Structures are given as C-alpha cells and as structure tokens.
C-alpha cells in the first residue's frame, strides 16, 4: 500500500457505529483509498482493521454503496507490477461530508 495512514490519522476516525445517528449523506469522509477507478471512502473505523464507508468499484456508481472493508484487504491488493492501493495524503484530502 502506498501512503499507508499513520496510527494518529486512523485514531481520528470515529469508531464503528459512533456516527450511527448521522444520515449517510452527512457522514464525514476521512481517509480516501483508491486504485485506478476504484475508491474506498472511510467514515468509521473499528480500531484494528475494519472500516465502514462508501465503496465504488471500477467507477460504477450504479452499483456503489456503503459497506465494511478491511485495511489488511486493501494492503493485499496488487495489480500487475507496481500497482497497489494508495491512501490520499492528508495534505491533499480534506475531510468532507459524503454528499459532496
């Protein structure tokens, strides 16, 4: 994984179910992981491996949705030579509501 998020960055993410009362469109998106046209937008974190967030595979917004996914799974994805999941750096990613 390129630009793996630090423990400090991960600790800033609300824990799973902590934002349950907030509508999906108003949940704040914290780290953003991507590979090509595939995006994982994180809104909650279990503290070890499991995230909850919005996932869009291969740019297919019609089939995109909210789901659980693991950090270990993201780290294990490799395509060909040198292509792996990247975490957008904090200096480039601004925390924002999901509706944007």
Short mmCIF file of C-alpha atoms in Angstrom, two decimals:
data_model
loop_
_atom_site.label_atom_id
_atom_site.label_comp_id
_atom_site.label_asym_id
_atom_site.label_seq_id
_atom_site.Cartn_x
_atom_site.Cartn_y
_atom_site.Cartn_z
CA UNK A 1 0.00 0.00 0.00
CA UNK A 2 1.25 3.43 -0.88
CA UNK A 3 0.96 6.17 1.76
CA UNK A 4 -0.39 3.87 4.47
CA UNK A 5 -2.25 6.02 7.03
CA UNK A 6 -0.48 6.54 10.34
CA UNK A 7 -1.94 5.34 13.66
CA UNK A 8 -2.53 9.00 14.54
CA UNK A 9 -4.57 9.52 11.38
CA UNK A 10 -6.54 6.32 11.94
CA UNK A 11 -7.25 7.35 15.56
CA UNK A 12 -9.03 10.49 14.29
CA UNK A 13 -11.71 8.37 12.59
CA UNK A 14 -14.91 7.80 14.59
CA UNK A 15 -15.34 4.23 15.83
CA UNK A 16 -17.82 1.85 14.23
CA UNK A 17 -21.45 2.79 14.99
CA UNK A 18 -20.35 6.05 16.65
CA UNK A 19 -21.97 8.05 13.84
CA UNK A 20 -24.99 5.76 13.51
CA UNK A 21 -27.41 8.65 14.17
CA UNK A 22 -25.95 10.68 11.30
CA UNK A 23 -27.55 10.19 7.88
CA UNK A 24 -25.32 8.53 5.28
CA UNK A 25 -25.13 11.70 3.16
CA UNK A 26 -23.94 13.70 6.19
CA UNK A 27 -21.31 11.24 7.43
CA UNK A 28 -17.84 12.76 7.27
CA UNK A 29 -15.42 11.05 4.94
CA UNK A 30 -11.97 10.73 6.46
CA UNK A 31 -9.26 8.79 4.59
CA UNK A 32 -9.78 8.08 0.91
CA UNK A 33 -8.19 4.98 -0.60
CA UNK A 34 -8.03 4.48 -4.34
CA UNK A 35 -6.65 2.35 -7.16
CA UNK A 36 -7.46 3.40 -10.70
CA UNK A 37 -11.22 3.97 -10.91
CA UNK A 38 -11.92 2.22 -7.59
CA UNK A 39 -12.46 4.27 -4.43
CA UNK A 40 -12.96 3.47 -0.75
CA UNK A 41 -14.21 6.44 1.29
CA UNK A 42 -13.89 5.86 5.07
CA UNK A 43 -16.35 7.20 7.64
CA UNK A 44 -15.83 4.82 10.61
CA UNK A 45 -13.07 2.53 11.87
CA UNK A 46 -13.13 -0.43 14.28
CA UNK A 47 -9.70 0.45 15.66
CA UNK A 48 -7.81 -2.53 14.24
CA UNK A 49 -8.72 -3.48 10.69
CA UNK A 50 -12.39 -2.98 9.79
CA UNK A 51 -13.68 0.20 8.11
CA UNK A 52 -17.18 1.33 7.20
CA UNK A 53 -17.57 3.62 4.25
CA UNK A 54 -18.68 4.17 0.69
CA UNK A 55 -17.18 1.90 -1.96
CA UNK A 56 -17.23 2.47 -5.71
CA UNK A 57 -15.61 -0.31 -7.75
CA UNK A 58 -14.33 0.49 -11.23
CA UNK A 59 -16.20 3.79 -11.38
CA UNK A 60 -19.60 2.01 -11.35
CA UNK A 61 -21.71 4.45 -9.32
CA UNK A 62 -24.87 2.49 -10.08
CA UNK A 63 -23.55 -0.49 -8.10
CA UNK A 64 -21.62 1.55 -5.49
CA UNK A 65 -22.71 1.58 -1.87
CA UNK A 66 -21.96 1.62 1.85
CA UNK A 67 -20.05 -1.39 3.11
CA UNK A 68 -17.48 -2.80 5.52
CA UNK A 69 -13.95 -3.46 4.27
CA UNK A 70 -10.62 -4.29 5.85
CA UNK A 71 -7.33 -2.45 5.94
CA UNK A 72 -5.49 -5.77 5.55
CA UNK A 73 -7.55 -6.47 2.42
CA UNK A 74 -6.67 -3.08 0.94
CA UNK A 75 -2.98 -3.67 1.72
CA UNK A 76 -3.05 -7.03 -0.07
CA UNK A 77 -4.39 -5.73 -3.40
CA UNK A 78 -1.75 -5.71 -6.12
CA UNK A 79 -2.32 -5.49 -9.85
CA UNK A 80 0.50 -6.31 -12.20
CA UNK A 81 3.81 -4.73 -11.35
CA UNK A 82 3.74 -1.74 -9.08
CA UNK A 83 0.01 -1.06 -8.90
CA UNK A 84 -1.37 -1.07 -5.38
CA UNK A 85 -3.96 0.77 -3.30
CA UNK A 86 -2.98 4.31 -2.37
CA UNK A 87 -4.23 6.37 0.57
CA UNK A 88 -4.62 10.02 -0.34
CA UNK A 89 -2.28 12.11 1.78
CA UNK A 90 -3.83 14.31 4.47
CA UNK A 91 -2.39 17.45 2.93
CA UNK A 92 -4.39 16.74 -0.26
CA UNK A 93 -7.54 15.18 1.25
CA UNK A 94 -9.99 17.47 3.02
CA UNK A 95 -12.47 15.83 5.41
CA UNK A 96 -15.91 16.38 3.89
CA UNK A 97 -19.48 15.11 4.07
CA UNK A 98 -20.33 12.12 1.89
CA UNK A 99 -22.93 14.07 -0.10
CA UNK A 100 -20.26 16.03 -2.00
#
